[in-house]
XYZ file of C-alpha atoms in Angstrom:
673
model
C 10.867 34.694 23.345
C 11.341 33.488 19.808
C 10.248 29.976 18.637
C 12.199 28.202 16.063
C 9.810 26.808 13.474
C 11.145 23.472 12.029
C 9.051 22.887 9.158
C 9.401 19.909 6.654
C 7.360 18.391 4.022
C 7.123 14.746 2.641
C 6.479 13.943 -0.845
C 5.712 10.638 -2.252
C 3.812 8.770 -4.928
C 3.705 4.964 -5.234
C 6.052 3.346 -7.810
C 3.388 2.140 -10.586
C 0.912 5.018 -9.967
C -0.956 6.200 -13.207
C 0.659 9.001 -15.251
C -2.434 11.087 -15.132
C -2.286 10.992 -11.112
C 1.262 12.120 -11.047
C 0.870 14.809 -13.627
C -2.082 16.272 -11.790
C -0.234 16.066 -8.510
C 2.680 17.780 -10.015
C 0.204 20.437 -11.539
C -1.654 20.825 -8.199
C 0.953 20.376 -5.612
C 4.568 19.874 -6.381
C 5.293 22.616 -8.956
C 3.156 25.371 -6.990
C 4.670 24.550 -3.663
C 8.332 24.679 -4.786
C 7.730 27.816 -7.048
C 6.000 29.792 -4.162
C 8.609 28.775 -1.474
C 11.238 29.621 -4.232
C 9.955 33.303 -3.772
C 10.985 33.464 -0.316
C 14.850 32.558 0.301
C 14.450 33.680 3.900
C 11.812 31.009 4.825
C 13.774 27.757 5.750
C 12.266 24.582 5.380
C 12.984 20.740 4.969
C 11.774 18.319 2.190
C 11.958 14.777 1.638
C 11.088 13.080 -1.745
C 10.826 9.387 -2.136
C 13.245 8.165 -4.624
C 10.709 6.829 -7.322
C 8.900 10.337 -7.328
C 12.118 12.412 -7.275
C 13.235 10.364 -10.308
C 10.138 10.864 -11.985
C 10.371 14.745 -11.538
C 13.791 14.611 -12.698
C 12.949 12.815 -15.953
C 9.648 14.799 -16.638
C 9.912 18.131 -14.577
C 13.763 19.062 -14.583
C 12.831 22.695 -14.111
C 11.180 22.255 -10.796
C 14.306 20.029 -9.457
C 16.568 23.051 -10.813
C 14.652 25.450 -8.595
C 14.875 23.224 -5.625
C 18.808 22.481 -5.916
C 18.975 26.252 -6.035
C 17.195 26.466 -2.649
C 19.350 23.749 -1.178
C 22.572 25.571 -2.329
C 21.391 29.040 -1.133
C 20.851 27.191 2.492
C 16.982 27.574 2.135
C 16.138 23.960 1.832
C 17.328 21.055 3.993
C 17.188 17.548 2.438
C 15.777 14.468 4.302
C 16.444 10.972 3.229
C 14.854 7.731 4.047
C 14.042 4.577 2.291
C 14.567 4.850 -1.392
C 11.274 3.146 -2.692
C 9.464 4.386 0.517
C 9.393 1.068 2.529
C 8.507 0.822 6.090
C 11.835 0.196 7.390
C 10.624 -1.981 10.319
C 8.994 -4.393 7.726
C 12.197 -5.257 5.669
C 15.455 -7.200 6.472
C 18.090 -5.098 8.091
C 20.448 -5.287 5.107
C 17.722 -3.744 2.768
C 17.171 -1.052 5.116
C 20.833 0.211 5.075
C 20.599 -0.127 1.165
C 17.600 1.423 0.554
C 18.721 4.456 2.803
C 22.012 4.743 1.064
C 20.153 4.426 -2.451
C 18.289 7.503 -1.766
C 21.323 9.181 -0.311
C 22.972 8.504 -3.594
C 19.929 9.830 -5.627
C 19.782 12.974 -3.670
C 23.511 13.729 -4.135
C 23.338 13.065 -7.669
C 20.249 15.135 -8.333
C 20.299 17.920 -5.549
C 23.950 18.109 -4.562
C 23.528 16.992 -0.901
C 23.580 13.903 1.182
C 20.911 13.827 4.028
C 21.657 13.568 7.779
C 17.824 13.502 8.714
C 15.412 11.032 7.438
C 11.651 10.560 6.933
C 9.999 7.518 8.411
C 7.439 6.012 6.259
C 4.109 6.493 7.892
C 6.038 7.436 10.938
C 6.268 3.856 11.996
C 8.663 3.669 14.718
C 10.353 0.515 15.872
C 13.495 0.807 17.876
C 15.189 -1.985 15.552
C 15.649 0.460 12.735
C 18.126 2.593 14.667
C 21.189 0.673 13.800
C 20.565 0.642 10.091
C 19.733 4.429 10.041
C 22.946 5.107 11.911
C 25.003 2.929 9.629
C 23.491 4.845 6.687
C 24.807 8.165 8.050
C 21.395 9.395 9.447
C 21.770 11.377 12.706
C 17.907 12.194 13.422
C 14.435 11.494 12.290
C 10.873 13.011 12.960
C 8.291 10.998 14.630
C 4.842 12.243 16.037
C 4.487 13.865 19.483
C 1.922 10.901 20.360
C 4.811 8.590 20.127
C 6.587 10.477 22.945
C 3.087 10.738 24.953
C 3.047 6.982 24.668
C 6.446 6.966 26.407
C 5.306 8.959 29.299
C 6.189 12.384 28.281
C 3.867 15.514 28.579
C 3.155 17.838 25.536
C 4.800 20.575 27.648
C 8.187 19.047 27.380
C 8.025 18.267 23.353
C 9.447 21.451 22.079
C 12.907 20.142 21.378
C 14.566 16.952 20.581
C 15.513 13.851 22.209
C 18.150 11.053 21.989
C 17.872 7.263 21.818
C 20.045 4.439 21.238
C 19.868 0.786 20.118
C 22.727 -1.694 19.798
C 25.032 1.081 20.871
C 23.854 3.408 18.017
C 22.677 6.981 18.581
C 19.626 8.547 17.024
C 17.950 11.945 17.751
C 14.242 12.150 17.653
C 12.190 15.087 16.904
C 8.710 15.313 17.992
C 6.117 16.252 15.342
C 3.135 18.673 16.763
C -0.107 16.766 16.018
C -1.847 20.201 16.966
C 0.209 21.813 14.270
C -0.288 19.109 11.993
C -3.896 19.595 12.161
C -3.724 23.204 11.481
C -1.583 23.245 8.328
C -3.176 23.934 5.960
C -6.413 23.634 7.295
C -6.921 26.516 9.665
C -6.712 30.135 8.380
C -3.128 31.387 7.862
C -3.320 34.032 10.514
C -4.613 31.481 13.157
C -1.797 29.133 12.115
C 0.784 31.731 12.546
C -0.632 32.698 15.980
C -0.545 29.090 17.305
C 2.871 28.838 16.379
C 3.855 32.022 18.312
C 2.196 30.879 21.377
C 4.464 27.976 21.408
C 7.111 30.405 22.095
C 5.574 31.562 25.258
C 6.337 30.229 28.809
C 6.317 26.797 30.004
C 8.492 25.246 27.059
C 12.051 26.119 28.394
C 14.840 27.829 26.684
C 15.077 27.537 22.783
C 11.782 26.064 22.034
C 10.841 24.626 18.705
C 7.717 24.218 16.820
C 7.832 21.271 14.776
C 5.825 20.064 11.643
C 6.694 17.277 9.363
C 3.947 16.118 7.033
C 2.576 15.025 3.621
C 3.096 17.937 1.112
C 0.097 16.437 -0.883
C -2.201 18.289 1.963
C -1.157 21.414 0.049
C -3.096 20.855 -3.112
C -4.043 17.528 -3.775
C -6.559 16.719 -0.848
C -10.036 17.906 -1.506
C -10.552 21.532 -1.559
C -6.882 22.297 -0.703
C -5.772 23.509 -4.182
C -7.995 26.431 -4.190
C -7.444 27.113 -0.693
C -3.680 26.887 -0.568
C -2.905 28.602 -3.873
C -6.012 30.216 -5.458
C -6.984 31.783 -2.232
C -3.454 32.400 -1.175
C -3.230 30.430 2.117
C 0.341 29.463 1.490
C 1.509 32.707 0.460
C -0.184 34.409 3.606
C 1.327 31.690 6.031
C 4.955 32.390 4.667
C 4.509 36.191 4.875
C 2.864 35.883 8.163
C 5.906 33.735 9.741
C 8.511 35.894 8.219
C 6.815 39.095 9.443
C 6.604 37.730 13.037
C 9.047 39.046 15.539
C 8.587 35.739 17.555
C 9.259 33.155 14.744
C 12.196 31.953 13.193
C 12.563 29.422 10.604
C 15.434 27.025 10.874
C 16.680 23.720 9.680
C 16.626 20.636 11.901
C 20.297 20.385 11.626
C 20.666 23.940 12.404
C 18.801 23.645 15.630
C 20.409 20.244 16.677
C 23.935 21.871 16.221
C 22.628 24.869 18.416
C 20.657 23.336 21.032
C 21.424 20.230 23.361
C 19.225 17.109 23.491
C 16.781 17.274 26.211
C 17.736 13.791 27.272
C 17.537 10.067 26.531
C 14.188 8.379 25.462
C 12.847 5.152 24.521
C 9.872 5.164 22.352
C 7.320 2.191 22.109
C 6.596 0.629 18.690
C 3.911 2.793 17.204
C 2.881 5.150 14.252
C 0.475 8.296 14.081
C -2.742 7.665 15.938
C -4.992 7.187 12.972
C -2.790 4.599 11.686
C -3.256 2.791 15.100
C -7.058 2.642 14.566
C -6.711 1.527 10.803
C -4.489 -1.687 11.827
C -7.496 -3.008 13.859
C -9.997 -5.637 12.640
C -13.369 -3.977 12.445
C -14.990 -5.233 15.619
C -11.943 -4.369 17.467
C -11.831 -1.027 15.511
C -15.611 -0.341 16.629
C -14.703 -0.880 20.336
C -11.650 1.424 20.160
C -13.688 4.158 18.438
C -16.149 3.876 21.235
C -13.406 4.420 23.971
C -11.911 7.327 21.951
C -15.619 8.857 21.655
C -16.415 8.223 25.372
C -13.110 9.735 26.226
C -13.787 12.908 23.806
C -17.377 13.178 25.209
C -15.984 13.532 28.888
C -13.026 15.845 27.837
C -10.411 13.159 28.787
C -9.151 12.310 25.401
C -6.256 14.880 25.317
C -5.225 13.586 28.940
C -5.775 9.870 28.114
C -4.980 9.293 24.358
C -1.559 7.961 25.083
C -3.159 5.020 26.757
C -5.674 4.377 24.104
C -3.047 2.709 21.719
C -4.854 0.705 19.150
C -2.742 -1.492 17.042
C 0.714 -1.301 15.155
C 1.636 -1.280 11.549
C 2.608 -4.823 11.271
C -0.939 -5.749 12.341
C -1.895 -5.281 8.709
C 0.111 -8.287 7.859
C -2.004 -10.507 10.098
C -5.085 -8.938 9.444
C -4.924 -9.248 5.604
C -3.672 -12.535 4.302
C -3.263 -10.763 0.884
C -0.844 -8.360 2.465
C 0.968 -10.999 4.247
C 1.499 -13.121 1.297
C 3.130 -10.427 -0.614
C 5.297 -9.497 2.248
C 6.350 -13.103 2.944
C 6.938 -13.728 -0.787
C 9.146 -10.142 -0.666
C 11.250 -11.580 2.078
C 11.682 -14.799 0.335
C 13.309 -12.973 -2.736
C 15.441 -10.705 -0.566
C 16.964 -13.994 1.129
C 17.338 -15.622 -2.152
C 19.512 -12.487 -3.659
C 21.438 -12.414 -0.423
C 22.500 -15.983 -0.939
C 23.387 -15.442 -4.787
C 27.060 -15.160 -5.309
C 28.019 -11.507 -5.784
C 29.166 -12.077 -9.301
C 25.656 -13.324 -10.113
C 23.781 -10.272 -8.733
C 22.943 -7.335 -10.670
C 21.849 -3.761 -10.075
C 18.487 -4.610 -11.815
C 17.853 -7.353 -9.389
C 18.320 -5.080 -6.374
C 16.040 -2.378 -7.730
C 13.309 -4.848 -8.495
C 13.727 -5.997 -4.770
C 13.574 -2.432 -3.496
C 10.477 -1.721 -5.799
C 8.818 -4.791 -4.233
C 9.282 -3.245 -0.566
C 7.215 -0.142 -1.413
C 4.917 0.099 1.438
C 1.901 1.536 -0.431
C 0.332 -1.952 -1.301
C 0.670 -3.676 2.203
C -1.593 -1.650 4.298
C -4.984 0.124 4.132
C -6.648 3.200 5.762
C -7.783 6.321 4.537
C -5.307 6.358 1.638
C -6.443 3.020 -0.527
C -3.125 0.995 -0.529
C -3.883 -2.576 -0.200
C -7.402 -2.049 -1.725
C -5.641 -0.413 -5.209
C -5.190 -3.076 -7.728
C -2.514 -1.446 -9.737
C -0.352 -0.641 -6.606
C -0.483 -4.584 -5.743
C 0.469 -5.374 -9.237
C 3.435 -3.036 -9.087
C 4.721 -5.224 -6.385
C 3.896 -8.392 -7.765
C 5.473 -7.211 -11.362
C 8.735 -6.708 -9.408
C 8.636 -9.883 -7.347
C 7.673 -11.860 -10.591
C 10.451 -10.371 -12.656
C 12.902 -10.762 -9.855
C 12.121 -14.380 -9.331
C 12.564 -15.132 -12.965
C 15.943 -13.272 -12.958
C 16.985 -15.449 -9.732
C 15.745 -18.678 -11.307
C 17.686 -17.995 -14.317
C 20.776 -17.325 -12.023
C 20.352 -20.214 -9.556
C 17.500 -22.712 -10.605
C 14.956 -23.747 -8.099
C 13.171 -27.276 -8.040
C 10.147 -27.498 -10.233
C 7.935 -28.186 -7.246
C 8.287 -27.320 -3.537
C 5.991 -27.478 -0.591
C 6.357 -25.338 2.402
C 4.562 -22.760 4.662
C 5.441 -19.508 2.831
C 3.279 -17.315 4.632
C 3.722 -18.734 8.124
C -0.005 -19.208 8.702
C 0.194 -22.906 9.552
C -0.928 -24.172 6.173
C 1.660 -24.998 3.495
C 1.559 -24.197 -0.140
C 2.682 -26.166 -2.990
C 4.756 -24.268 -5.773
C 4.436 -25.879 -9.401
C 6.411 -24.253 -11.860
C 8.375 -24.273 -15.103
C 10.376 -21.355 -16.923
C 7.074 -19.690 -18.242
C 4.245 -20.170 -15.496
C 4.216 -20.790 -11.900
C 0.774 -21.757 -9.740
C 0.949 -21.668 -6.032
C -1.701 -23.744 -4.509
C -2.921 -23.430 -1.009
C -2.646 -26.692 0.601
C -6.136 -26.403 2.506
C -9.467 -27.774 1.834
C -10.060 -25.515 -0.996
C -6.766 -26.608 -2.774
C -7.097 -23.386 -4.874
C -4.647 -21.220 -6.679
C -3.519 -18.375 -4.759
C -0.766 -16.956 -7.122
C -0.658 -17.663 -10.894
C 2.440 -16.105 -12.428
C 3.207 -15.636 -16.144
C 6.886 -14.785 -16.133
C 6.848 -13.244 -19.660
C 4.101 -10.869 -18.719
C 5.558 -10.026 -15.356
C 2.061 -10.509 -13.760
C 0.212 -12.744 -11.075
C -3.310 -13.394 -12.437
C -4.536 -14.443 -8.883
C -3.730 -11.007 -7.182
C -7.291 -10.134 -5.833
C -8.694 -9.005 -2.715
C -11.288 -10.770 -0.467
C -14.372 -8.377 0.405
C -14.407 -7.890 4.302
C -16.043 -5.937 6.660
C -14.209 -2.675 7.606
C -14.652 -0.326 10.363
C -15.208 2.702 8.116
C -18.227 1.013 6.483
C -20.046 2.138 9.724
C -19.562 5.665 8.910
C -21.911 5.283 6.043
C -24.468 3.675 8.115
C -24.136 6.393 10.720
C -24.263 9.167 8.285
C -21.403 10.985 9.639
C -20.269 14.279 7.716
C -17.058 16.371 7.538
C -15.973 18.885 10.248
C -14.227 21.868 8.845
C -11.886 24.269 10.964
C -13.494 27.427 11.890
C -13.273 29.508 8.743
C -10.899 26.821 7.092
C -11.542 23.605 5.350
C -12.215 20.059 6.392
C -9.068 17.513 6.464
C -9.582 14.268 4.533
C -9.401 12.662 8.107
C -12.770 14.158 8.809
C -14.511 13.971 5.662
C -17.224 11.503 4.802
C -18.182 11.441 1.162
C -18.907 9.290 -1.607
C -17.221 8.919 -5.063
C -19.615 5.906 -6.190
C -23.226 4.937 -5.331
C -22.763 2.207 -2.708
C -25.595 -0.458 -2.254
C -25.992 -2.743 0.932
C -25.123 -5.575 -1.212
C -21.672 -4.164 -1.824
C -20.551 -4.355 1.827
C -21.589 -7.979 2.310
C -18.227 -9.839 3.235
C -17.108 -12.905 1.235
C -17.937 -16.357 2.697
C -14.944 -17.938 0.978
C -11.492 -16.559 -0.081
C -10.876 -15.152 -3.450
C -8.827 -17.451 -5.606
C -8.658 -19.559 -8.744
C -10.230 -22.815 -9.067
C -12.668 -22.969 -5.822
C -15.275 -25.898 -6.309
C -18.632 -26.673 -5.354
C -20.644 -30.003 -6.002
C -24.330 -30.111 -6.684
C -26.466 -33.161 -6.063
C -30.143 -33.467 -6.209
C -30.353 -29.502 -6.024
C -28.085 -29.420 -3.021
C -24.758 -27.595 -3.178
C -21.727 -28.787 -1.243
C -18.019 -27.970 -0.764
C -15.446 -30.594 -1.414
C -12.658 -30.656 1.220
C -9.468 -31.697 -0.564
C -6.472 -33.372 0.858
C -3.276 -33.340 -0.949
C -1.980 -36.846 -2.525
C 1.084 -35.579 -4.348
C 3.551 -32.824 -5.531
C 6.007 -33.906 -8.250
C 7.609 -32.383 -11.231
C 5.290 -29.943 -12.412
C 2.042 -31.320 -10.931
C 0.249 -31.033 -7.749
C -2.597 -33.461 -7.013
C -5.773 -33.271 -4.512
C -8.421 -35.571 -3.793
C -12.033 -35.103 -2.045
C -15.184 -36.804 -1.357
C -18.404 -34.938 -1.457
C -22.062 -36.215 -0.939
C -21.719 -39.520 -3.303
C -19.073 -38.365 -5.235
C -15.327 -38.648 -5.334
C -13.175 -36.234 -7.103
C -9.611 -35.634 -7.863
C -7.927 -32.212 -9.024
C -4.629 -32.171 -10.564
C -2.584 -29.146 -11.524
C -0.081 -28.957 -13.926
C 1.983 -26.277 -15.619
C 3.416 -26.625 -19.301
C 4.825 -24.171 -21.643
C 2.629 -21.171 -21.069
C -0.312 -22.935 -19.567
C -1.869 -23.871 -16.401
C -3.808 -27.184 -16.884
C -6.262 -28.291 -14.188
C -7.727 -31.887 -14.557
C -10.595 -33.070 -12.905
C -11.234 -36.925 -12.541
C -14.444 -37.714 -10.855
C -16.758 -40.928 -9.937
C -20.440 -40.076 -9.492
C -23.038 -42.350 -7.905
C -25.672 -40.419 -9.442
C -26.120 -37.350 -11.780
C -24.229 -34.281 -10.384
C -23.015 -30.882 -11.073
C -19.417 -29.446 -10.862
C -18.881 -25.684 -10.480
C -15.331 -24.083 -10.126
C -14.854 -20.393 -9.774
C -11.862 -18.321 -10.909
C -11.086 -14.685 -9.753
C -8.580 -13.614 -12.304
C -6.633 -10.198 -11.993
C -6.841 -8.447 -15.269
C -5.055 -5.268 -15.215
C -7.638 -3.292 -17.526
C -10.234 -4.048 -14.885
C -13.346 -2.319 -16.086
C -11.592 0.067 -18.497
C -12.094 0.055 -22.147
C -8.794 -2.082 -23.072
C -10.130 -5.206 -21.461
C -12.836 -7.232 -23.476
C -14.262 -10.680 -23.781
C -13.882 -12.338 -27.385
C -15.952 -15.480 -28.262
C -15.749 -17.044 -31.599
C -14.433 -13.929 -33.214
C -16.837 -11.507 -31.680
C -16.275 -9.002 -28.884
C -18.859 -9.681 -26.287
C -18.053 -6.622 -24.150
C -15.743 -5.429 -21.343
C -14.615 -7.014 -18.086
C -16.801 -4.573 -16.044
C -20.037 -6.105 -17.568
C -21.768 -9.323 -16.789
C -21.577 -12.106 -19.218
C -23.514 -15.451 -19.481
C -22.969 -18.148 -22.137
C -24.699 -21.463 -22.014
C -21.964 -23.754 -23.578
C -18.354 -22.664 -23.971
C -15.358 -24.621 -24.817
C -12.938 -21.577 -25.436
C -13.099 -17.964 -24.453
C -10.348 -15.172 -24.967
C -9.861 -12.456 -22.382
C -7.785 -9.609 -24.159
C -6.069 -7.099 -22.007
C -4.598 -4.060 -23.499
C -2.913 -2.803 -20.196
C -1.447 -6.128 -19.541
C -0.109 -6.484 -23.292
C -1.297 -9.977 -23.573
C -4.327 -12.591 -23.446
C -5.656 -15.319 -21.224
C -7.250 -17.863 -23.205
C -9.684 -20.086 -21.489
C -10.281 -23.778 -22.860
C -12.194 -26.643 -21.445
C -12.343 -30.169 -22.837
C -15.901 -30.281 -22.187
C -18.372 -27.452 -22.866
C -19.405 -25.562 -19.738
C -22.000 -23.167 -18.837
C -20.060 -19.858 -18.129
C -21.004 -16.725 -16.142
C -18.726 -13.638 -15.646
C -19.000 -10.750 -13.475
C -16.639 -7.935 -12.005
C -15.552 -8.470 -8.205
C -15.847 -5.110 -6.560
C -14.750 -4.050 -3.098
C -15.798 -0.614 -1.123
C -13.003 1.191 0.310
C -12.363 4.824 1.503
C -10.097 7.286 0.066
C -9.534 10.943 0.474
C -11.925 11.326 -2.397
C -14.636 9.626 -0.474
C -16.100 5.857 -0.592
C -15.417 4.155 -3.871
C -16.180 0.880 -5.453
C -12.966 -0.688 -7.132
C -12.962 -3.648 -9.383
C -10.411 -6.232 -7.907
C -10.993 -9.280 -10.262
C -13.022 -10.719 -12.963
C -14.885 -13.680 -11.481
C -15.560 -16.502 -13.990
C -17.807 -19.270 -13.107
C -17.998 -22.655 -15.045
C -20.477 -25.245 -14.525
C -20.720 -28.740 -15.986
C -23.438 -31.645 -15.812
C -21.844 -34.824 -14.748
C -23.533 -38.267 -15.614
C -23.255 -41.063 -13.283
C -19.955 -43.238 -13.398
C -16.170 -42.190 -13.957
C -15.295 -39.247 -16.132
C -12.850 -36.516 -16.248
C -12.364 -33.122 -17.882
C -9.580 -30.532 -18.346
C -9.490 -26.479 -17.905
C -6.634 -24.852 -19.557
C -5.447 -21.107 -19.021
C -3.287 -20.200 -21.686
C -1.091 -17.121 -20.532
C 0.171 -15.193 -23.721
C 2.167 -12.201 -24.183
C 2.315 -10.071 -26.999
C -1.302 -9.719 -28.247
C -2.778 -6.329 -27.466
C -6.527 -5.328 -27.534
C -7.131 -2.698 -30.453
């Protein structure tokens, strides 16, 4: 019996990724893959490009899109759609789901001459609520993992065709991606992969069986060892030629198979993603327990039988697990609602583009592939949000101050703003700034990440190693390596959140944390008060022109010390374009520690930002500065990433009444040399 090979690849790069990363990905993956497939017109395949990457290739490597368009026109390549800026559709409003799907359809038609009828679901996150939007955008079918079907009670033997589902009376067909094939391409030897596909056509799978593959194209050249394996050692060529030479395999388009073969019936899938994602969504302790269950099942040879019942979490757990992700997400939802409420005559294409960029999935979650832990990805989301908010404020002005629970965590936030600067203060006991926006710079200076325990940290302690396919190479999912030297101290979780203006009070050698209560939010100010060990303190935030002013007023029964900590997100991080300037002298970069005994002004110049932060105090402070790092995993191994620059200011306070002020002057247009 002949098996239909339905093979698709998904290509994506996050909006805002570094140009050198994009060029390397093009050289090692996108270009050689397209050129290799172009040499074999008889090999049919499907391809999905996210909109931002597709446009990048059109602008910088048009010759590759010319080849791809030729493959589309000659019936070799089938185009798949999806959200234009690669959002998780289940995480954005229904109106934006349809808009994003239509935007990529328009882009594909403009650049490659076809509108899609199939769609790629970002990170294969399935939620039945997305069905109406997909149908409304002209999408007839999507691919999800066979694991999704197993969780609905199906068996692997039944997953060699497609099924149908519905939601709100809208139909969608579902193709199950073979996990076994996903783990073989391209890691197993080509001849073994071809033999595996041939065996799928053998008995027990009913008439017209299909072998279904749809996965990241980056596995074909960007993952460790894969460029040499896939291209230099000829894996891809050998695989294509092996498939075409096999009398038992026929490559087909998803649309072609669907037109010729009827559905295998109706099915309703639970909310889930691929099995690795379901582990990544869990907090460390629960992930440990989940991993132990999986290990026990594998040790007893029960895993393949029981894995559908070892569910883990769902993608949206990232929003409850990481407050930083949740904050971005709820700010994005608020922008979407404001844009929707704006009269049509005041809306612009630029506003919609910024909203869609802010919905890109990459910065909202974390697993093997960085995501939330990568500052430049979060920065891209906030750049879009901050610019969009500025445009919306110009179109329909907001109040200068508002207080409400923006992120739905039970604690309100105070928004204090003018046309240049916005400070968002979390109204809890710390009363710290969790977002600090400079509208001209399109930047949130409080965009950082708390250091926390992660499940994969245990891999370093257990000394796990990679497992390769026999005579093949190891998948990044199985690889444990180190990009940087990691010390035990690098893994210690933060005791307090990361934010700007976190205080401690020192009295007689003992340090205490003041517990603030909100007193007032009015005009462009917010006021908080606390008492701590014989000291009363008032902290007042004010924005004016391009400055955030923080006023401290205190009454001390005896001598005391006041310390405040600022975690500032500087885009240069530990690169050479970021530097401290003190009294006209360059003292070093942001990646270096800095100690100054008495400071009234310090300039932070950032060439990536294209601007400066000037710190000014009315009373000289002892200053220390150091980079804040986190440890995360990626396909290249465990790595330390600089998240922010931590500045600590300390003052000696005499007994009696007093006050001081700290200002952050956020200026654009000054670039480090």
